[in-house]
Tab-separated table of N, CA, C and O in Angstrom:
chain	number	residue	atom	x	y	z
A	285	UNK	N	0.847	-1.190	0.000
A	285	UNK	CA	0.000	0.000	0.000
A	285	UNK	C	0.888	1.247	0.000
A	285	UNK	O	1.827	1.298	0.794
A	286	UNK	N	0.650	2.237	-0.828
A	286	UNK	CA	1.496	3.223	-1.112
A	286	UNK	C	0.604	4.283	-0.138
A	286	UNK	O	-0.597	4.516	0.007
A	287	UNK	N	1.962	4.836	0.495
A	287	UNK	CA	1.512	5.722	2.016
A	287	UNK	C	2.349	6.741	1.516
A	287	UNK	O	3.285	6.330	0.830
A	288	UNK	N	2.242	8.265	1.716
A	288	UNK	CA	2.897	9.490	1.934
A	288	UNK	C	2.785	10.187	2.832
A	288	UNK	O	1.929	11.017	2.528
A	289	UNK	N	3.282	10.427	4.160
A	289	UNK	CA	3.272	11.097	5.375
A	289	UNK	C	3.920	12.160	5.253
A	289	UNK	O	5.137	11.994	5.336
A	290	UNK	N	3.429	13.657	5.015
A	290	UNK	CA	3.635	15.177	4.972
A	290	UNK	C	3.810	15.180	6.174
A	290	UNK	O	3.048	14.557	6.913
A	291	UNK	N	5.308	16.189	6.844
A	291	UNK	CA	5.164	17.304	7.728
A	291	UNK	C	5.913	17.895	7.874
A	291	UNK	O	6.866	17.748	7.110
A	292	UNK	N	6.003	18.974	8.959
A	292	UNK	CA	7.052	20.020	8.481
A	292	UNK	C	6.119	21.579	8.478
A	292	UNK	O	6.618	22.665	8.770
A	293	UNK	N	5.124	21.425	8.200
A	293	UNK	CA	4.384	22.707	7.986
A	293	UNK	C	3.883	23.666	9.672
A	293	UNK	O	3.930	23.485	10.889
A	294	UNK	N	3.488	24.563	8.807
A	294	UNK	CA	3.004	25.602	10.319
A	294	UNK	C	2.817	27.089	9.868
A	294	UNK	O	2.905	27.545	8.728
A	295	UNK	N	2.560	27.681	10.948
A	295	UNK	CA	2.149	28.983	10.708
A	295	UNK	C	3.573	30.205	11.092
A	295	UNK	O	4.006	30.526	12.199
A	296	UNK	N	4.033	30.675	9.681
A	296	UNK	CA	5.119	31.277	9.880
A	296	UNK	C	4.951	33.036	9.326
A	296	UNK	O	4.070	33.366	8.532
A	297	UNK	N	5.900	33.963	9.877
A	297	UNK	CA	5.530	35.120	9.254
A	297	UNK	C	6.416	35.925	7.712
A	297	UNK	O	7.590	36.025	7.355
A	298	UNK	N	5.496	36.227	7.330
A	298	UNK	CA	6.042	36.545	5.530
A	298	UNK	C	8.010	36.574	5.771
A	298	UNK	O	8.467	36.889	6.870
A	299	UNK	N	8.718	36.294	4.874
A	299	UNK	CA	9.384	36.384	4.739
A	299	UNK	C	10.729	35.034	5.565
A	299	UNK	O	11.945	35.104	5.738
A	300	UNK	N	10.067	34.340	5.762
A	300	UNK	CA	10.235	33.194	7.083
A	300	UNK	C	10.859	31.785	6.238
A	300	UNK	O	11.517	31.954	5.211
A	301	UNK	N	10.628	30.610	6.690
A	301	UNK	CA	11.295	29.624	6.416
A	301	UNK	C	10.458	28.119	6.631
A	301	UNK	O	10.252	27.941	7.832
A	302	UNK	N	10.140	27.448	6.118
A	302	UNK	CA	10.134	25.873	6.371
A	302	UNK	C	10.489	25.096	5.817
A	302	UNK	O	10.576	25.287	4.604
A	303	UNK	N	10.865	23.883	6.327
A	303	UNK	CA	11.084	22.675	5.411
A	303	UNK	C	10.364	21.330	5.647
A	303	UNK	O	10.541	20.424	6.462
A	304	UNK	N	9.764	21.464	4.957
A	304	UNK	CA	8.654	19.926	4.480
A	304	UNK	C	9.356	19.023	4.209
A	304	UNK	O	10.326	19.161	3.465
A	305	UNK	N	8.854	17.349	5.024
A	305	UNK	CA	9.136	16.682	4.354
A	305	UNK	C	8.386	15.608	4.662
A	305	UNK	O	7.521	15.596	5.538
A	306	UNK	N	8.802	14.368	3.713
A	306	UNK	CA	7.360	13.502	3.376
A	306	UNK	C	8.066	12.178	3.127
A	306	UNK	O	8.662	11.910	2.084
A	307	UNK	N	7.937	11.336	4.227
A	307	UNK	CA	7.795	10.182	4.537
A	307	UNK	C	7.613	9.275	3.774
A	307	UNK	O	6.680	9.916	3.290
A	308	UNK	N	7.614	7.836	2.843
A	308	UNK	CA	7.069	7.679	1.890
A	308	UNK	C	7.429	5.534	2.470
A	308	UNK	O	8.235	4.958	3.201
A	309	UNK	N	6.580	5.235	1.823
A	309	UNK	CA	6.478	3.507	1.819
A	309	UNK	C	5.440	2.949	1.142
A	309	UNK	O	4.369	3.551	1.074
A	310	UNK	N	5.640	1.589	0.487
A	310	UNK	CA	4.523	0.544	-0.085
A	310	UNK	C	5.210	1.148	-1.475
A	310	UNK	O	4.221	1.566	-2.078
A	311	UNK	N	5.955	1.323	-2.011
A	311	UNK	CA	6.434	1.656	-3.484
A	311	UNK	C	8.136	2.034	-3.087
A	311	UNK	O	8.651	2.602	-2.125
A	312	UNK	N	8.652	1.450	-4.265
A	312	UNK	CA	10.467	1.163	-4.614
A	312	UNK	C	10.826	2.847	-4.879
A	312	UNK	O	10.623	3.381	-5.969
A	313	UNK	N	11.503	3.714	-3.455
A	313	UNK	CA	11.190	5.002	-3.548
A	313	UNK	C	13.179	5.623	-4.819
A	313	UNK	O	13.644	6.464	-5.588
A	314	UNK	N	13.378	4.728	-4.294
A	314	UNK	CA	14.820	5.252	-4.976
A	314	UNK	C	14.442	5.355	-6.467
A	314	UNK	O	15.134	6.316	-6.804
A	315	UNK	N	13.945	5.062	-7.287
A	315	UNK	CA	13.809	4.957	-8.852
A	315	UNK	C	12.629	5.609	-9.498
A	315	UNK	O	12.195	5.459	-10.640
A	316	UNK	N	12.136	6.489	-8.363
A	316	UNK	CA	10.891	7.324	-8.408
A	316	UNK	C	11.241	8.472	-8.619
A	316	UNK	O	11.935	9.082	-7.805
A	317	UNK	N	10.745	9.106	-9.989
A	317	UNK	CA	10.534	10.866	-9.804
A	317	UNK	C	9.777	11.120	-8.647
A	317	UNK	O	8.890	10.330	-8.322
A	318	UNK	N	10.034	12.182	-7.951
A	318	UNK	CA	8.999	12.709	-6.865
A	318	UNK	C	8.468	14.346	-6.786
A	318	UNK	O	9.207	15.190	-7.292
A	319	UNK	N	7.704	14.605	-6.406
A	319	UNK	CA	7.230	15.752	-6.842
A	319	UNK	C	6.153	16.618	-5.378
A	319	UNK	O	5.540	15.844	-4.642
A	320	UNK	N	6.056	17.865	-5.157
A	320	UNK	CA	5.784	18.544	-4.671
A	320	UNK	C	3.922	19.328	-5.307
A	320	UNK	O	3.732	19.799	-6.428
A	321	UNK	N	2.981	19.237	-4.309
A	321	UNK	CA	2.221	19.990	-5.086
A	321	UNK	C	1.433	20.882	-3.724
A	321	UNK	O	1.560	20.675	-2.517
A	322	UNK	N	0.767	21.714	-4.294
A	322	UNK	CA	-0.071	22.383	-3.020
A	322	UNK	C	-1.304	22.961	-3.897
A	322	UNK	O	-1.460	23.244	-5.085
A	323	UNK	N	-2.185	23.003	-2.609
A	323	UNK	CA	-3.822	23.217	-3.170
A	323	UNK	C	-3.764	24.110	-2.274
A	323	UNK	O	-3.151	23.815	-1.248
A	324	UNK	N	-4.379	25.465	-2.389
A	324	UNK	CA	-4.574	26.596	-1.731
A	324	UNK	C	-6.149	26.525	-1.658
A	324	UNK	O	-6.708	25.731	-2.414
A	325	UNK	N	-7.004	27.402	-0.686
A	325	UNK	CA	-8.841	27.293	-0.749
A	325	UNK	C	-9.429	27.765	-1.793
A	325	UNK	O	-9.411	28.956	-2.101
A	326	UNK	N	-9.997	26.872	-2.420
A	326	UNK	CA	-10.888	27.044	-3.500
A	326	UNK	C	-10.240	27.155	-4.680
A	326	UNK	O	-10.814	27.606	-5.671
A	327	UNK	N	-9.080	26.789	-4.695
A	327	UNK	CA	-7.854	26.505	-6.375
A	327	UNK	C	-7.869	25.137	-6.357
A	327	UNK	O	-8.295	24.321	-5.540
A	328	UNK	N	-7.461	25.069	-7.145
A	328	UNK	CA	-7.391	23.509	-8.160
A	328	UNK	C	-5.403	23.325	-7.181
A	328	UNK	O	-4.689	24.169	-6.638
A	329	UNK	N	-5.240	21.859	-7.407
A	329	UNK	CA	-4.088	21.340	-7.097
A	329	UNK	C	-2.738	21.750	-7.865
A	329	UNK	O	-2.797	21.464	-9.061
A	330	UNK	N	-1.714	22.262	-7.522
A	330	UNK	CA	-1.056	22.687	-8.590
A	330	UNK	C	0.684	21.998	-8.281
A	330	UNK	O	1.130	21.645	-7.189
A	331	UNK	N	1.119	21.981	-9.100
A	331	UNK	CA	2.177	21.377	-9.203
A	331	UNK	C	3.614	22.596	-8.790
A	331	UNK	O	3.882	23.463	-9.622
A	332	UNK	N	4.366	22.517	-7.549
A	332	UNK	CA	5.338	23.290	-6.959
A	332	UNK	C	6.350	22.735	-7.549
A	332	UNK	O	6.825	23.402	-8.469
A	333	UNK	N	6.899	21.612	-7.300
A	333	UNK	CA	8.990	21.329	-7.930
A	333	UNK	C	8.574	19.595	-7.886
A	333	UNK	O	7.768	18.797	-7.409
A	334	UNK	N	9.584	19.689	-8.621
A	334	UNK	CA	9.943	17.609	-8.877
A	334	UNK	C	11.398	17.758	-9.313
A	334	UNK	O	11.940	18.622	-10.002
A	335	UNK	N	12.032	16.300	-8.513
A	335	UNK	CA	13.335	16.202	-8.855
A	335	UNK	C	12.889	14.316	-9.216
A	335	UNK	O	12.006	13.504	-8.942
A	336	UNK	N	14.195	14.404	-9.997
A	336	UNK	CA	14.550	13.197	-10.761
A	336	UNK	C	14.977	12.276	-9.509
A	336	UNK	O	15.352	12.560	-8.371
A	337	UNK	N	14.736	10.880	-10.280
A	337	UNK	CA	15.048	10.100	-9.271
A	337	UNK	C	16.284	9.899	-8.196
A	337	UNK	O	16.251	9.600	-7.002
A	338	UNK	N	17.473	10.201	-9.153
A	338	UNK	CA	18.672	10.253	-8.683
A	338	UNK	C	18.944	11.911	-8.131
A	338	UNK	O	20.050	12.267	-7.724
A	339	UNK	N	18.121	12.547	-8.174
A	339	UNK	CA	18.168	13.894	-7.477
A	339	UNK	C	18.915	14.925	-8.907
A	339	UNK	O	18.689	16.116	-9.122
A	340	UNK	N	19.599	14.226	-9.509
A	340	UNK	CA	20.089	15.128	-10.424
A	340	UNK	C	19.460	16.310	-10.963
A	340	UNK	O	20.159	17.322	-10.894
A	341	UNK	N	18.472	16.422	-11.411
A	341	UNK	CA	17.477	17.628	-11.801
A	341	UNK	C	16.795	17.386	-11.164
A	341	UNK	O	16.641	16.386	-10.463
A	342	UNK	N	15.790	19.017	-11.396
A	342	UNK	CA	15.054	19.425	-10.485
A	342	UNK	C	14.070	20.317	-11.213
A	342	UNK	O	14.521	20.646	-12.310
A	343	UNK	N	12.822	20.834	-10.944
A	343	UNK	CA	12.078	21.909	-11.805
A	343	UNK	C	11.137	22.674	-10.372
A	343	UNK	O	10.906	22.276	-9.230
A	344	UNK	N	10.744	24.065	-11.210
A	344	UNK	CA	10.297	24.544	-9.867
A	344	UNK	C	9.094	25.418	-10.641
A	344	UNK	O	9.448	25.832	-11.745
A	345	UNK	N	8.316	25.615	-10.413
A	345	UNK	CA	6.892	26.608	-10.579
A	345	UNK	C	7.822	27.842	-10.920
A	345	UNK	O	9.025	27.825	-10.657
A	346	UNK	N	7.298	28.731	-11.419
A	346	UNK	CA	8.009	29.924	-11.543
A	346	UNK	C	7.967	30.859	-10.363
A	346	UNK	O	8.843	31.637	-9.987
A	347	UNK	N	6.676	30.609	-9.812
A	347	UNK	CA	6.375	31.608	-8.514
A	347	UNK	C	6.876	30.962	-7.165
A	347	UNK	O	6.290	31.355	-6.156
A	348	UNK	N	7.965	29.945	-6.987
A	348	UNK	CA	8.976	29.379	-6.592
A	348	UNK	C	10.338	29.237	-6.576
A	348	UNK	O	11.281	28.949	-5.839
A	349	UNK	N	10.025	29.588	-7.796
A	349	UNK	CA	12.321	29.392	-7.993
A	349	UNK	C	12.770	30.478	-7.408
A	349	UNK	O	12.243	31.586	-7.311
A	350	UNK	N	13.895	30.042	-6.979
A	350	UNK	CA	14.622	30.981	-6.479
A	350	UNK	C	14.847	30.650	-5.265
A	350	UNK	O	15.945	30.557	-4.715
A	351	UNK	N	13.429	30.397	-4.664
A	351	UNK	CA	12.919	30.265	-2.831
A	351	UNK	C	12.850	29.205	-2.401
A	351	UNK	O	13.300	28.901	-1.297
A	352	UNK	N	12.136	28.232	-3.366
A	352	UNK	CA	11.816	26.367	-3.013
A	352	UNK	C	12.912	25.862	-3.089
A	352	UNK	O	13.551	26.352	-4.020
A	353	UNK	N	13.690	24.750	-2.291
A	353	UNK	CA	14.853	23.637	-2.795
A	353	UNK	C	14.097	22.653	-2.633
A	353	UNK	O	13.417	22.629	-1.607
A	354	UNK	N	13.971	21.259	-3.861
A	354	UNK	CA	13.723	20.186	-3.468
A	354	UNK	C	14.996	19.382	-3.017
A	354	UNK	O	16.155	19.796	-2.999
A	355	UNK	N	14.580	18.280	-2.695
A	355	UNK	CA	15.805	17.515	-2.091
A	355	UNK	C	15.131	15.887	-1.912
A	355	UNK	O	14.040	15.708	-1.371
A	356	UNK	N	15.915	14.848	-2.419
A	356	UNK	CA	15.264	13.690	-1.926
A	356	UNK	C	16.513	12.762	-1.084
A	356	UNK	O	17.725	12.940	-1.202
A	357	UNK	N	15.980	11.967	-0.410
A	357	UNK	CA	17.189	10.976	0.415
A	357	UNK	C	16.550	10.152	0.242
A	357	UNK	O	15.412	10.073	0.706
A	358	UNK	N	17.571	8.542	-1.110
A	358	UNK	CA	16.970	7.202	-0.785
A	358	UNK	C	17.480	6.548	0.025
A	358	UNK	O	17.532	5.375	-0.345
A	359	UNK	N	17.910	6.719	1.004
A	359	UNK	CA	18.269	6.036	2.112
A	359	UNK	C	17.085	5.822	2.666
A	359	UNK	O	16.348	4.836	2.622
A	360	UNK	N	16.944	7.193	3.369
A	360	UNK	CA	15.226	7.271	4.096
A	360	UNK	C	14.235	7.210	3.822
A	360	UNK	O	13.330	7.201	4.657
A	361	UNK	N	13.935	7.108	1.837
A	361	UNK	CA	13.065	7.045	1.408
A	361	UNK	C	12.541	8.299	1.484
A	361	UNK	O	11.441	8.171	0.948
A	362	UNK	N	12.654	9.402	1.813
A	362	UNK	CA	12.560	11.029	2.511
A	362	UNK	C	12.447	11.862	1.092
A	362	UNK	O	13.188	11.517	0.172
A	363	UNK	N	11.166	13.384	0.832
A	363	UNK	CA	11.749	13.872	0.235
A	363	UNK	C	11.399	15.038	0.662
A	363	UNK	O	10.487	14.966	1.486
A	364	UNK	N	11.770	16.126	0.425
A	364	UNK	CA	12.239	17.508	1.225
A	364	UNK	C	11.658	18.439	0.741
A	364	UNK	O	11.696	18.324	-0.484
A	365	UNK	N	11.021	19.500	1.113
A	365	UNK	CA	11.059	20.902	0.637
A	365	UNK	C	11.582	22.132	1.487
A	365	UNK	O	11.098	22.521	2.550
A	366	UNK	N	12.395	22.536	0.980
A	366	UNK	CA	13.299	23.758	1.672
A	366	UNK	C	12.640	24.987	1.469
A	366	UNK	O	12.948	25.467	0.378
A	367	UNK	N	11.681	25.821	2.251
A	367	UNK	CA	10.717	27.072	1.509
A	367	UNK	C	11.380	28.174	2.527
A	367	UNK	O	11.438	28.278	3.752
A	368	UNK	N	11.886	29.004	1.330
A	368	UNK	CA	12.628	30.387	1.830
A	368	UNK	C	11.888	31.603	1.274
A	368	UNK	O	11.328	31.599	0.178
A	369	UNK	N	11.923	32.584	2.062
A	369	UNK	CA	11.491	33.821	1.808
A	369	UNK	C	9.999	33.471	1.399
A	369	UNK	O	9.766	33.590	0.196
A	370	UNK	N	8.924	33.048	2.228
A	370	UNK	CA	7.811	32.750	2.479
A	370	UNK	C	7.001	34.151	2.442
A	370	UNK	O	7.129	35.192	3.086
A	371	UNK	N	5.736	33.567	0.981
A	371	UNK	CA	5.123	34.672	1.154
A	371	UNK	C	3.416	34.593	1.304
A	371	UNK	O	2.917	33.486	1.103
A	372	UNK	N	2.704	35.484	1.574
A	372	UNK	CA	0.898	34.724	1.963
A	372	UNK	C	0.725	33.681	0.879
A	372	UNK	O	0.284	32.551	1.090
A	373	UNK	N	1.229	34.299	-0.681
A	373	UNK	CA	0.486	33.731	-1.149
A	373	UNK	C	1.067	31.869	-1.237
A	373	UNK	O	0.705	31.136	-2.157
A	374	UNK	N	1.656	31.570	-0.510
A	374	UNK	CA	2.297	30.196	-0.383
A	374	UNK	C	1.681	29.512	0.466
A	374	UNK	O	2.076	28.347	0.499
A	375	UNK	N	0.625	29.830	1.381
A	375	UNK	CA	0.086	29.635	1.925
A	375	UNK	C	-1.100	28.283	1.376
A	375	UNK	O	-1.837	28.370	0.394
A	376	UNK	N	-1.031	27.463	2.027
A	376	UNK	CA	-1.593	26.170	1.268
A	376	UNK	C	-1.498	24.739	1.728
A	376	UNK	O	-0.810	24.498	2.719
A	377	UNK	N	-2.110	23.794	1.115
A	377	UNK	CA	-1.806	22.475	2.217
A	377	UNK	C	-0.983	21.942	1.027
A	377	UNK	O	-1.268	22.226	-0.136
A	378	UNK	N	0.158	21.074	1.414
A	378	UNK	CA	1.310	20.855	0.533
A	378	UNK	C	1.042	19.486	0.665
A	378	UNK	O	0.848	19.010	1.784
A	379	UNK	N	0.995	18.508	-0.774
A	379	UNK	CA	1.125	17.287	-0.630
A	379	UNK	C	2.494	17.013	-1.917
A	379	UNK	O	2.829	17.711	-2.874
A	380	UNK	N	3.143	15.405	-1.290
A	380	UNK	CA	3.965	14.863	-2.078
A	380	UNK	C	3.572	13.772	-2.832
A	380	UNK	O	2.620	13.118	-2.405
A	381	UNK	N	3.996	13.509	-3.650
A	381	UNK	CA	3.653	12.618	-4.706
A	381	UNK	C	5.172	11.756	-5.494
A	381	UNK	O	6.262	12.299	-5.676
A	382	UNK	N	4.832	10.416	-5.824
A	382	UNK	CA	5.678	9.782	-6.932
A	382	UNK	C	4.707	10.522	-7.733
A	382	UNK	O	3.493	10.613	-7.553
A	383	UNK	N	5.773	11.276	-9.073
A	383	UNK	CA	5.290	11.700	-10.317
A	383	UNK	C	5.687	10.931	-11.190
A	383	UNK	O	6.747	10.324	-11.039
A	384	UNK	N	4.734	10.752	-12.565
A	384	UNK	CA	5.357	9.441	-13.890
A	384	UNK	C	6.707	10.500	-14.217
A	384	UNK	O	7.702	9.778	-14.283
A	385	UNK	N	7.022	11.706	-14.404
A	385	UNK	CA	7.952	12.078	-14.666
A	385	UNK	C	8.296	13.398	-14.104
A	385	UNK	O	7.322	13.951	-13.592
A	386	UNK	N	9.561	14.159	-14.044
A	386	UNK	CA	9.666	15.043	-13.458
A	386	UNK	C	9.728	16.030	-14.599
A	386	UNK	O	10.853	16.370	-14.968
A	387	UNK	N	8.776	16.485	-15.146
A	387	UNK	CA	8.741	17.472	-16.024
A	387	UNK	C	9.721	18.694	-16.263
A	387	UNK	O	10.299	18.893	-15.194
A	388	UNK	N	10.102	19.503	-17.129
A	388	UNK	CA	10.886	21.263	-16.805
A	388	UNK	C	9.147	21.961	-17.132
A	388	UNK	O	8.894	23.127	-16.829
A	389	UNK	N	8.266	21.190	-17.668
A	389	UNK	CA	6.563	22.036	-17.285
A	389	UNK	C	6.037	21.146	-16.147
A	389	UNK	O	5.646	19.980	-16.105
A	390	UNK	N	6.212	22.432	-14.960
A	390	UNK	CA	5.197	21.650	-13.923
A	390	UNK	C	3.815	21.674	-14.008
A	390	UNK	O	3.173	20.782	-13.454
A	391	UNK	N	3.350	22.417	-14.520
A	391	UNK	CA	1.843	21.972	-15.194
A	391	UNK	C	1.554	20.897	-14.942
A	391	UNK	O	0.574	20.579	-14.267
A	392	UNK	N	2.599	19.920	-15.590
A	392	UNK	CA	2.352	18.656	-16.250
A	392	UNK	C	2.497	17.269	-15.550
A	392	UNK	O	2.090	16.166	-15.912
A	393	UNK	N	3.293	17.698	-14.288
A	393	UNK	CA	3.056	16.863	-13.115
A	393	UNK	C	1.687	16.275	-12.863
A	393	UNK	O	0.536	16.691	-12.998
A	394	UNK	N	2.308	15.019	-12.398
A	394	UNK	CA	0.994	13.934	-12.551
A	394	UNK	C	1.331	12.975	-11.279
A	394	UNK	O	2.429	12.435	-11.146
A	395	UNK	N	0.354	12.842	-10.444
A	395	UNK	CA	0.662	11.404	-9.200
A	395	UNK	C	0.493	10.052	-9.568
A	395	UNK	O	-0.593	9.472	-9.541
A	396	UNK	N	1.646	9.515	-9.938
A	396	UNK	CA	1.580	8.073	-10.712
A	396	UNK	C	0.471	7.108	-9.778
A	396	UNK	O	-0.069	6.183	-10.386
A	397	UNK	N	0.085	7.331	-8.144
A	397	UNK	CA	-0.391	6.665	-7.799
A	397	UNK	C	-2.245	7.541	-7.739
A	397	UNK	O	-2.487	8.666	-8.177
A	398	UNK	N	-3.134	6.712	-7.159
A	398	UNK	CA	-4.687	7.294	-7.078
A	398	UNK	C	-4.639	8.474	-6.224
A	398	UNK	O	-4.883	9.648	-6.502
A	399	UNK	N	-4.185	7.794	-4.852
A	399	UNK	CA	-3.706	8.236	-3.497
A	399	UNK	C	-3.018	9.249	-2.978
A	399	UNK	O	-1.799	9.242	-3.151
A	400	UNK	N	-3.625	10.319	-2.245
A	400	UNK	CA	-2.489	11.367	-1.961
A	400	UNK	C	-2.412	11.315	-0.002
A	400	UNK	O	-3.336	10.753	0.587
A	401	UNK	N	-1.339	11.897	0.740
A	401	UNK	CA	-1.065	11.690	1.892
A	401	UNK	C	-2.386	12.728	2.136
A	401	UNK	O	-3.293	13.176	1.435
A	402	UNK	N	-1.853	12.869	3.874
A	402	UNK	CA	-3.074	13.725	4.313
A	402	UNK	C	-2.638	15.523	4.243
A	402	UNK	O	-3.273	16.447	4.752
A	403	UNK	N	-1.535	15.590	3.551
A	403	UNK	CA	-0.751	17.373	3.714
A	403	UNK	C	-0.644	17.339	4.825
A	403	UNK	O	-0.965	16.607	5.761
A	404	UNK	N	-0.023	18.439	4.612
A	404	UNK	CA	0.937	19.433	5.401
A	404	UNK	C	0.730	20.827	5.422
A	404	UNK	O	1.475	21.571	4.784
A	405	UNK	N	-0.238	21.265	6.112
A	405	UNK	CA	-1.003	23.087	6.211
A	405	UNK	C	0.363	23.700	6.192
A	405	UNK	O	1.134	23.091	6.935
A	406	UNK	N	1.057	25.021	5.385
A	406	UNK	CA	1.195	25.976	5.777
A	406	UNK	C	1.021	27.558	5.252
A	406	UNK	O	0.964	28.119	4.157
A	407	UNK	N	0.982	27.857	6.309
A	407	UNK	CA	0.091	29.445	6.317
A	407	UNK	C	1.422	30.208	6.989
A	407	UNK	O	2.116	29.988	7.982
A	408	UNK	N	1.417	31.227	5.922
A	408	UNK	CA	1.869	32.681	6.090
A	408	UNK	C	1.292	34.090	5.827
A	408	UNK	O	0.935	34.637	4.783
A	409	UNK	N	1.323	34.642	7.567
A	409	UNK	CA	1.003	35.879	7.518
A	409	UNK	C	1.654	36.578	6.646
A	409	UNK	O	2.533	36.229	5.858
A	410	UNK	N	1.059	37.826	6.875
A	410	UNK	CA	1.791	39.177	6.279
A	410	UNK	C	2.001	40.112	7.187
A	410	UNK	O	2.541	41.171	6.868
């Protein structure tokens, strides 16, 4: 059974810091693109960063780069989000995903499995 356990999140003030990360089991995590997404209230799910299996590349939303680092560890099966210079509008529940591929259009990010974890809320003031 493919499980994703988000956390890491919280309520931080604009300009601030977190790092997400997401737990993962029931699927072979080392040979997996993995990918980042967040749903804000009343928006559709949108696709934040994905790195390649071997971590080598990486892609990021545009209204991200710069600020997001992904990061994965197959040791731990672990994959990371590093969020710098936090702003309201980032504000959102963040889920992780195996993606079929790690796109350079995150648009196009896709959750190879049905199943998504339960997120990870975070909210930034202003």
């Amino acid at each position: 059974q493919v499980q994703m356990v988000e956390s890491g999140g919280g309520l931080v003030q604009a300009g601030g810091s977190l790092r997400l990360s997401c737990t993962t089991s029931g699927f072979n995590f080392g040979p997996a693109d993995m990918g980042w997404f967040r749903q804000a209230p009343g928006k559709e799910r949108e696709g934040v960063s994905c790195i390649t299996y071997s971590g080598s590349t990486s892609s990021y939303a545009d209204s991200v780069k710069g600020r997001f680092a992904i990061s994965k560890d197959n040791a731990k099966n672990t994959l990371y989000l590093q969020m710098n210079s936090l702003k309201p509008e980032d504000t959102a529940m963040y889920y992780c995903a195996a993606v079929s591929f790690c796109s350079p259009v995150i648009s196009e990010l896709q959750n190879r499995f049905s199943a998504w974890g339960q997120g990870t809320q975070v909210t930034v003031s202003s």
